[in-house]
Amino acid sequence: MDRSWMKRPRISEEYDNGVEGFLKFAKDNAFDVGGLYFCPCLKCLNGRRQCLDDIRTHLICDGICPTYTKWIWHGELPEMSSTPPTGPVDEQVGDYIEDMLRDLGQEGFRQAHAPYYDTLDNDSKIPLFIGCTKYTRLSVVLALVNLKARFGWSEKSFNESLLLLKNMLPGDNTLPKTHYEEKKILCPVGMEYQKIHACRNDCILYRHEFTELRNYPTCGVSHYKVSFGASSEVGSTYIDVLSKVCWYLPVIPRFKRLFANAEDVKNLTWHADGRTKDGLLRHPVDSPQWKKVDELYPVFVEDPRNLRVGLVSDGMNPFGSLSCNHSSWPILLIIYNMPPWLCIKRKYIIMSMMITDSRQQGNDIDVYLAPLIEDLTKFWVEGVDVYDRNAHKSFRLRAMIFCTINNFPAFGNLSGYSVKSHLACPICEKDTSYIQLKHDKKTVYTRHCRFLKPFHPYRQLKKAFDRTSEIDSAPIPLSGVEVFDRVKNICNIYGKTHKKDGAPKNIWKKRFIFFDLPY
């Protein structure tokens, strides 16, 4: 169906006819709920259901979203799209099955995952049904999962589609019935994850020397949930439910996977051989911080494939309800070796950790970051052998945290600086200028004009600010060495129940874990 009317003026006859054609298409093909359909106007953006008359009014008054050229919310199948895909999905998948099996069949993988590899290898040879020579069980599973990912199918609709396809095929077909069965077939292709047990009070992670502990000796809280009516003392009955779990997705196999694709390897060296060097700031590679790293660590810079990543973290409520007492902290890594149009794509943003609880971790977040810091330390000190698909040889990969990205409260949790007191500015520290409002007891921070140029006119605007001229100069931000001097003697004590009684108050609450990195 022609979509050119979507860009015509709303007062034109062509636009009116297009709206009527769209409404007829939606009525014939879309799934309605009590006569209500998704509205694609510029205000609703397929986020609300309306009746057809209201949709007509919205489209004429507000206009239709110009990028909604594939009417997937109104019954259009992917094959009906006005922009056909570059090639059949089964051909795209089939071209890479042999390469995938060869990569997974390497000696190191086969020794560690021999049963999984053998099952995957067998599925690549089993026909979809007796007499079928074009499709195997593995190729069909890969093609269907690829479609699910490309077009955002829900798991429920995907299961219904699988059941329908299985009933349509001959009775001896080997197609899985559910998405869960498909994931079991593809489990060797996926990345590993670690379920790390944690203390309920954020004191420790039950790993290394603490793995077998039932109770953490300092706070006395049970490793597992205690059965109803029992106490946490010795001899109590435990049920097999963990008190708290941290999900860690190791970064070493994920960084290795980046170099398994030849095109991705070329993008990972863009910062050295693909960018325009004209002195303009378009990417972190043009920043003074990047050049400073080049000066301090020439050995690291010698190989442009070595990774510089940005660590992103913040707390969120995944349920979208303020009444729900739940907090999730994802820890993400952004690869800054890539060009700016790729490094922020979801495909290349790596989730390394997920911390979930009803309470925020606060300064105790360092307890959960320990596995990630250990892997990143290994990348810096020893390096990791990685196979470069573009060069067809292995090399020693190193990586470093180039920067952290977070809002101000998350900055306080990561750095240990007190961002909620009168001295909340980490640049000014004890020179922070503030006023305590008399009636509503709020703190207002003042004298920001000192950060302007010496003869800026705002410095003389007394009435617009706090009725004083700001002629003093701005404080100089602390360097990494100066921050380390302030926190190096702080003894870190983690846990919600542990307080340093009698200890002198300090605006720096901890020696944050990033100082464990050699750089």
XYZ file of C-alpha atoms in Angstrom:
519
model
C 0.000 0.000 0.000
C 1.271 3.467 -0.899
C 2.540 5.459 2.126
C 3.393 8.729 0.343
C 0.207 10.346 1.691
C 1.748 10.358 5.187
C 4.032 13.243 4.138
C 1.316 15.289 2.400
C -0.370 18.345 4.004
C -3.250 17.373 6.279
C -5.659 19.633 4.391
C -5.048 17.821 1.095
C -7.475 15.337 -0.411
C -4.690 12.785 -0.814
C -4.070 12.841 2.949
C -7.796 12.367 3.700
C -7.977 9.395 1.345
C -4.854 7.941 2.908
C -6.360 8.205 6.397
C -9.495 6.409 5.262
C -7.393 3.701 3.616
C -5.370 3.274 6.812
C -8.526 2.984 8.940
C -9.948 0.367 6.573
C -6.661 -1.564 6.688
C -6.616 -1.447 10.507
C -10.243 -2.581 10.753
C -9.602 -5.541 8.429
C -6.234 -6.661 9.833
C -5.559 -5.283 13.303
C -6.392 -7.039 16.555
C -8.868 -4.858 18.434
C -9.801 -4.812 22.110
C -13.468 -3.959 22.385
C -13.377 -2.008 19.136
C -10.286 -0.035 20.179
C -7.096 0.119 18.097
C -3.659 1.659 18.593
C -3.582 5.307 17.506
C -0.477 6.290 15.432
C -0.924 10.060 15.717
C 1.948 12.306 16.826
C 0.596 12.488 20.380
C -0.406 8.860 20.994
C 2.436 7.207 18.985
C 0.733 3.786 19.199
C 0.787 4.039 22.978
C -2.986 4.274 23.514
C -6.006 2.529 22.045
C -8.840 4.586 20.557
C -11.955 3.928 18.554
C -11.714 4.427 14.779
C -13.586 7.754 14.854
C -11.188 9.169 17.452
C -8.189 7.885 15.479
C -9.549 9.671 12.386
C -9.864 12.904 14.373
C -6.340 12.564 15.818
C -4.770 11.866 12.428
C -6.464 14.874 10.815
C -5.849 17.297 13.712
C -2.413 16.151 14.921
C -0.999 14.216 11.975
C 0.410 10.711 11.695
C 3.885 9.727 12.862
C 5.958 10.035 9.626
C 8.328 7.202 10.558
C 5.502 4.688 11.071
C 5.793 3.247 7.573
C 5.510 -0.391 8.677
C 2.073 -0.813 10.203
C 3.070 -3.672 12.487
C 0.687 -2.486 15.240
C -2.231 -2.690 12.827
C -1.850 -6.197 11.416
C 0.878 -5.739 8.795
C 3.228 -8.703 8.670
C 6.958 -8.136 8.127
C 6.703 -9.616 4.613
C 4.096 -6.966 3.727
C 6.429 -4.087 4.584
C 7.076 -1.436 1.958
C 10.826 -1.842 2.562
C 11.703 -5.495 1.978
C 14.634 -7.020 3.859
C 17.983 -7.440 2.153
C 17.559 -11.195 1.826
C 15.598 -14.187 3.103
C 16.157 -14.784 6.781
C 16.899 -18.463 6.322
C 19.631 -17.638 3.795
C 21.128 -14.989 6.110
C 21.214 -17.476 8.988
C 22.349 -20.413 6.899
C 25.388 -18.543 5.644
C 26.762 -18.301 9.182
C 25.886 -21.689 10.673
C 29.128 -23.309 9.550
C 31.207 -20.390 10.845
C 29.330 -20.457 14.145
C 29.877 -24.184 14.650
C 33.536 -23.839 13.724
C 34.001 -21.066 16.319
C 32.166 -23.035 18.998
C 34.078 -26.163 18.044
C 37.428 -24.690 19.027
C 39.433 -26.833 21.397
C 38.897 -24.653 24.482
C 35.126 -24.576 24.072
C 34.777 -28.287 23.308
C 36.700 -29.264 26.440
C 34.487 -27.120 28.669
C 31.122 -27.652 26.918
C 31.473 -30.944 25.075
C 27.872 -32.211 25.681
C 26.351 -28.895 24.581
C 28.489 -28.711 21.469
C 27.662 -32.291 20.456
C 23.935 -31.555 20.813
C 24.276 -28.385 18.754
C 26.260 -30.224 16.097
C 23.580 -32.947 15.894
C 20.792 -30.347 15.581
C 22.645 -28.843 12.600
C 22.321 -32.196 10.785
C 18.780 -33.256 11.775
C 16.274 -32.314 9.000
C 13.187 -30.348 9.956
C 11.090 -33.337 8.873
C 11.795 -36.528 6.961
C 12.485 -35.705 3.327
C 13.313 -32.030 3.961
C 16.715 -31.190 2.462
C 16.686 -27.384 2.720
C 16.090 -26.823 6.434
C 17.612 -28.377 9.536
C 16.349 -28.103 13.088
C 19.110 -25.637 13.997
C 18.701 -23.422 10.931
C 14.954 -23.028 11.522
C 15.445 -22.235 15.205
C 18.058 -19.585 14.375
C 15.832 -18.053 11.681
C 12.815 -17.838 13.997
C 14.807 -16.371 16.896
C 16.293 -13.854 14.480
C 12.808 -12.789 13.408
C 11.693 -12.496 17.017
C 14.606 -10.176 17.805
C 14.244 -8.054 14.647
C 10.542 -7.356 14.999
C 10.123 -7.352 18.775
C 7.736 -10.294 19.139
C 6.530 -10.995 22.636
C 7.230 -14.418 24.100
C 3.522 -15.227 24.228
C 2.961 -14.466 20.537
C 6.159 -16.330 19.659
C 4.968 -19.453 21.487
C 1.621 -19.281 19.672
C 3.414 -18.951 16.331
C 5.619 -21.961 17.100
C 2.616 -24.065 18.005
C 0.828 -23.074 14.794
C 3.896 -23.846 12.639
C 4.406 -27.211 14.339
C 0.791 -28.200 13.640
C 1.089 -27.097 9.994
C 4.230 -29.167 9.361
C 4.213 -32.958 8.911
C 3.737 -34.954 12.090
C 7.360 -36.131 12.247
C 8.795 -32.576 12.356
C 11.451 -31.652 14.923
C 10.409 -28.022 15.477
C 10.362 -27.065 19.205
C 6.991 -26.293 20.760
C 7.990 -23.337 22.935
C 10.540 -20.549 23.138
C 11.977 -22.229 26.231
C 12.870 -25.333 24.192
C 14.486 -23.127 21.541
C 16.632 -21.416 24.165
C 17.815 -24.814 25.399
C 18.914 -25.661 21.843
C 20.838 -22.390 21.515
C 22.340 -22.305 25.023
C 25.959 -22.911 23.803
C 25.681 -19.831 21.575
C 24.798 -17.527 24.468
C 27.050 -15.843 26.998
C 27.530 -17.216 30.483
C 26.350 -15.441 33.619
C 27.055 -15.855 37.314
C 24.513 -15.867 40.115
C 26.472 -14.501 43.092
C 24.929 -14.788 46.545
C 24.999 -11.586 48.583
C 24.495 -10.597 52.201
C 21.100 -9.052 52.818
C 22.802 -6.086 54.528
C 25.286 -5.596 51.649
C 28.260 -6.649 53.790
C 29.858 -9.165 51.399
C 29.385 -11.358 48.378
C 29.486 -15.077 49.189
C 32.461 -15.861 46.973
C 36.080 -16.896 47.392
C 36.684 -17.592 51.100
C 33.053 -16.785 52.033
C 31.409 -19.273 49.648
C 30.517 -21.920 52.244
C 29.430 -19.573 55.042
C 25.868 -19.938 56.314
C 25.967 -16.715 58.317
C 28.245 -13.738 57.855
C 30.094 -13.496 61.192
C 29.959 -9.684 61.472
C 26.251 -8.958 61.002
C 24.982 -12.503 61.731
C 22.428 -12.478 58.906
C 21.679 -15.816 57.272
C 22.978 -16.658 53.811
C 19.571 -18.228 53.076
C 16.090 -17.307 54.137
C 15.116 -18.929 57.423
C 11.971 -21.045 57.505
C 8.859 -19.579 59.117
C 9.031 -19.525 62.896
C 12.716 -20.372 63.111
C 15.529 -18.116 64.239
C 18.818 -17.465 62.485
C 20.831 -19.192 65.205
C 22.785 -22.397 64.749
C 20.483 -25.357 64.251
C 17.728 -23.395 62.545
C 15.930 -24.858 59.558
C 16.800 -23.177 56.238
C 14.757 -23.196 53.106
C 16.497 -23.227 49.750
C 15.824 -19.565 48.956
C 18.689 -17.085 48.806
C 18.402 -13.883 50.786
C 19.856 -11.758 47.991
C 21.393 -12.391 44.571
C 23.653 -10.321 42.321
C 23.719 -11.198 38.611
C 27.168 -10.814 37.075
C 27.722 -11.164 33.333
C 31.501 -11.664 32.937
C 33.064 -9.130 30.592
C 35.910 -11.349 29.372
C 33.767 -13.590 27.074
C 31.767 -10.552 25.964
C 34.855 -8.627 24.914
C 36.064 -11.759 23.116
C 32.781 -11.960 21.212
C 33.354 -8.418 19.868
C 36.400 -9.653 17.961
C 34.613 -12.698 16.492
C 33.073 -10.518 13.759
C 35.441 -9.048 11.163
C 33.290 -5.934 10.608
C 33.144 -5.198 14.331
C 36.926 -5.501 14.570
C 37.299 -2.824 11.887
C 34.969 -0.538 13.843
C 36.972 -1.092 17.042
C 39.992 0.587 15.447
C 37.999 3.545 14.087
C 39.416 5.909 16.714
C 42.931 5.375 15.295
C 42.449 5.038 11.544
C 38.904 6.061 10.622
C 38.142 9.444 12.183
C 38.613 12.965 10.834
C 41.447 14.689 12.695
C 40.641 18.389 12.397
C 40.795 19.449 16.052
C 37.025 19.520 16.574
C 35.444 17.670 19.484
C 33.153 15.022 17.990
C 33.987 12.000 20.118
C 35.811 11.235 23.411
C 38.890 10.426 21.314
C 39.207 14.190 20.649
C 39.134 15.062 24.361
C 42.132 16.067 26.530
C 41.471 13.028 28.763
C 42.016 10.632 25.849
C 45.290 12.382 24.942
C 46.367 12.260 28.585
C 45.955 8.487 28.620
C 48.012 8.314 25.416
C 50.825 10.192 27.172
C 50.750 8.198 30.419
C 50.430 4.682 28.969
C 52.226 4.456 25.590
C 52.328 0.637 25.782
C 48.530 0.493 26.040
C 48.195 2.844 23.057
C 50.468 0.805 20.778
C 47.624 -1.542 19.824
C 44.508 0.427 18.747
C 42.345 -2.646 19.451
C 42.789 -2.180 23.220
C 39.426 -1.103 24.621
C 38.500 2.081 26.476
C 35.078 1.763 28.059
C 32.723 4.066 29.885
C 30.972 2.669 32.955
C 27.317 3.725 33.241
C 25.198 3.092 36.328
C 22.017 4.359 37.922
C 19.148 3.059 39.995
C 15.723 2.536 38.471
C 12.337 1.048 39.212
C 11.700 -1.479 36.414
C 7.982 -1.700 37.196
C 7.242 1.977 36.561
C 5.290 2.288 39.794
C 6.376 4.645 42.556
C 4.402 2.605 45.075
C 6.553 -0.476 44.388
C 9.422 -0.777 46.858
C 12.066 -2.119 44.475
C 15.367 -0.844 43.095
C 17.491 -2.201 40.256
C 21.010 -1.044 39.464
C 22.256 -2.059 35.994
C 25.986 -1.609 35.353
C 26.599 -0.960 31.647
C 29.796 -0.610 29.627
C 30.044 1.581 26.497
C 32.849 0.825 24.013
C 34.414 4.172 23.046
C 36.731 2.670 20.418
C 33.790 2.695 18.018
C 32.484 5.642 16.013
C 29.837 7.806 17.715
C 26.988 6.418 15.612
C 27.732 2.881 16.859
C 29.065 3.139 20.411
C 25.666 4.221 21.781
C 23.693 1.546 19.927
C 22.064 -1.086 22.133
C 23.889 -3.837 20.251
C 27.278 -2.595 21.475
C 26.333 -1.551 25.012
C 27.338 -4.380 27.336
C 25.425 -5.101 30.519
C 27.965 -6.427 33.003
C 25.927 -6.566 36.193
C 22.423 -6.273 37.616
C 21.900 -5.530 41.313
C 18.311 -5.869 42.559
C 16.872 -5.259 46.010
C 14.155 -3.359 47.830
C 16.834 -1.005 49.206
C 19.469 1.004 47.410
C 23.068 -0.058 47.961
C 24.433 3.429 48.583
C 28.144 3.403 49.435
C 28.009 -0.411 49.675
C 27.829 -0.685 45.890
C 31.594 -1.375 45.932
C 30.814 -4.834 47.347
C 28.953 -5.718 44.150
C 31.451 -4.108 41.774
C 34.292 -6.337 43.033
C 33.900 -9.105 40.343
C 33.908 -6.507 37.557
C 36.944 -4.711 38.985
C 38.810 -8.045 39.224
C 38.189 -8.815 35.545
C 39.174 -5.302 34.473
C 42.350 -5.547 36.565
C 43.195 -8.784 34.758
C 42.662 -7.043 31.421
C 45.124 -4.314 32.407
C 47.835 -6.325 34.184
C 47.930 -9.597 32.266
C 45.723 -9.083 29.243
C 43.513 -11.769 27.692
C 44.288 -13.786 24.559
C 41.612 -13.000 21.949
C 41.218 -14.232 18.372
C 40.944 -11.411 15.835
C 38.640 -12.557 13.021
C 39.767 -9.721 10.750
C 43.524 -10.418 11.101
C 42.990 -14.200 11.529
C 45.345 -14.424 14.488
C 45.292 -14.073 18.267
C 46.563 -11.084 20.203
C 46.752 -9.916 23.806
C 43.752 -7.669 24.533
C 43.814 -5.038 27.267
C 41.012 -2.769 28.463
C 40.509 0.122 30.849
C 37.701 2.226 32.331
C 38.043 5.554 30.564
C 35.250 7.397 32.357
C 32.078 6.927 34.393
C 28.662 8.314 33.461
C 26.004 8.841 36.116
C 23.767 11.433 37.701
C 24.744 13.264 40.894
C 23.201 10.863 43.467
C 24.799 7.882 41.689
C 28.100 9.781 41.638
C 27.852 10.022 45.427
C 27.292 6.260 45.732
C 30.208 5.370 43.462
C 32.741 7.894 44.757
C 31.712 7.949 48.409
C 31.428 11.753 48.434
C 28.596 13.189 50.515
C 26.325 14.885 47.962
C 23.420 15.622 50.341
C 25.063 17.922 52.878
C 25.978 21.605 52.985
C 29.302 20.772 51.306
C 27.733 18.839 48.431
C 29.979 20.179 45.648
C 32.944 17.844 45.029
C 34.829 20.688 43.299
C 34.400 23.333 45.998
C 34.396 20.908 48.961
C 34.768 23.033 52.123
C 34.509 26.247 50.071
C 30.965 25.386 48.961
C 28.738 28.466 49.311
C 25.240 27.737 50.612
C 22.270 29.342 52.341
C 19.870 27.518 54.646
C 16.359 28.806 53.970
C 14.599 29.775 57.160
C 11.034 28.555 56.634
C 11.201 25.436 54.435
C 14.601 24.248 55.794
C 16.068 23.708 52.330
C 19.669 24.299 51.312
C 20.339 26.640 48.398
C 23.781 26.729 46.777
C 25.038 30.156 45.662
C 27.985 32.056 44.138
C 28.117 30.184 40.843
C 29.200 33.295 38.919
C 32.764 32.755 40.100
C 32.988 29.994 37.489
C 32.490 32.582 34.701
C 35.214 34.583 32.974
C 36.837 37.325 35.107
C 35.021 40.264 33.453
C 31.713 38.578 32.677
C 28.797 41.032 33.190
C 26.885 38.560 35.390
C 29.535 38.989 38.091
C 28.259 42.542 38.714
C 24.532 41.693 38.836
C 24.025 41.930 42.589
C 20.226 42.073 42.646
C 19.785 39.108 40.311
C 21.730 36.791 42.640
C 22.637 37.172 46.323
C 23.243 40.970 46.371
C 27.030 40.652 46.279
C 29.640 41.027 43.552
C 31.439 37.808 42.828
C 35.002 38.808 42.065
C 36.728 35.757 43.507
C 38.081 33.045 41.215
C 36.650 29.574 40.807
C 38.141 26.685 42.814
C 40.364 24.266 40.935
C 38.910 20.735 40.586
C 40.770 18.004 42.424
C 43.088 15.762 40.497
C 43.000 11.983 40.909
C 46.110 12.107 43.109
C 44.546 14.729 45.390
C 41.363 12.696 45.736
C 43.420 9.608 46.570
C 45.288 11.550 49.277
C 41.931 12.371 50.890
C 40.595 8.810 50.905
C 43.685 6.587 51.191
C 43.519 6.390 54.981
C 39.776 5.702 55.189
C 38.978 2.207 56.466
C 36.069 0.860 54.405
C 33.346 -0.829 56.450
C 30.451 -2.126 54.374
C 26.965 -3.156 55.429
C 23.711 -1.479 56.359
C 24.097 -2.320 60.055
C 27.726 -1.214 60.476
C 28.460 2.303 61.638
C 31.811 3.790 62.513
C 30.936 4.979 65.990
C 33.210 7.728 67.231
C 34.912 8.151 63.857
C 35.443 11.760 62.741
C 32.958 13.007 60.172
C 34.304 13.297 56.650
C 32.722 14.428 53.402
C 34.515 11.464 51.756
C 32.856 8.352 53.156
C 35.016 5.609 51.651
C 38.034 4.752 49.549
C 36.098 3.846 46.421
C 36.869 0.630 44.613
C 38.077 2.228 41.371
C 41.331 3.005 43.169
C 41.985 -0.761 43.132
C 42.581 -0.476 39.387
C 46.320 -0.058 38.671
C 45.771 2.992 36.471
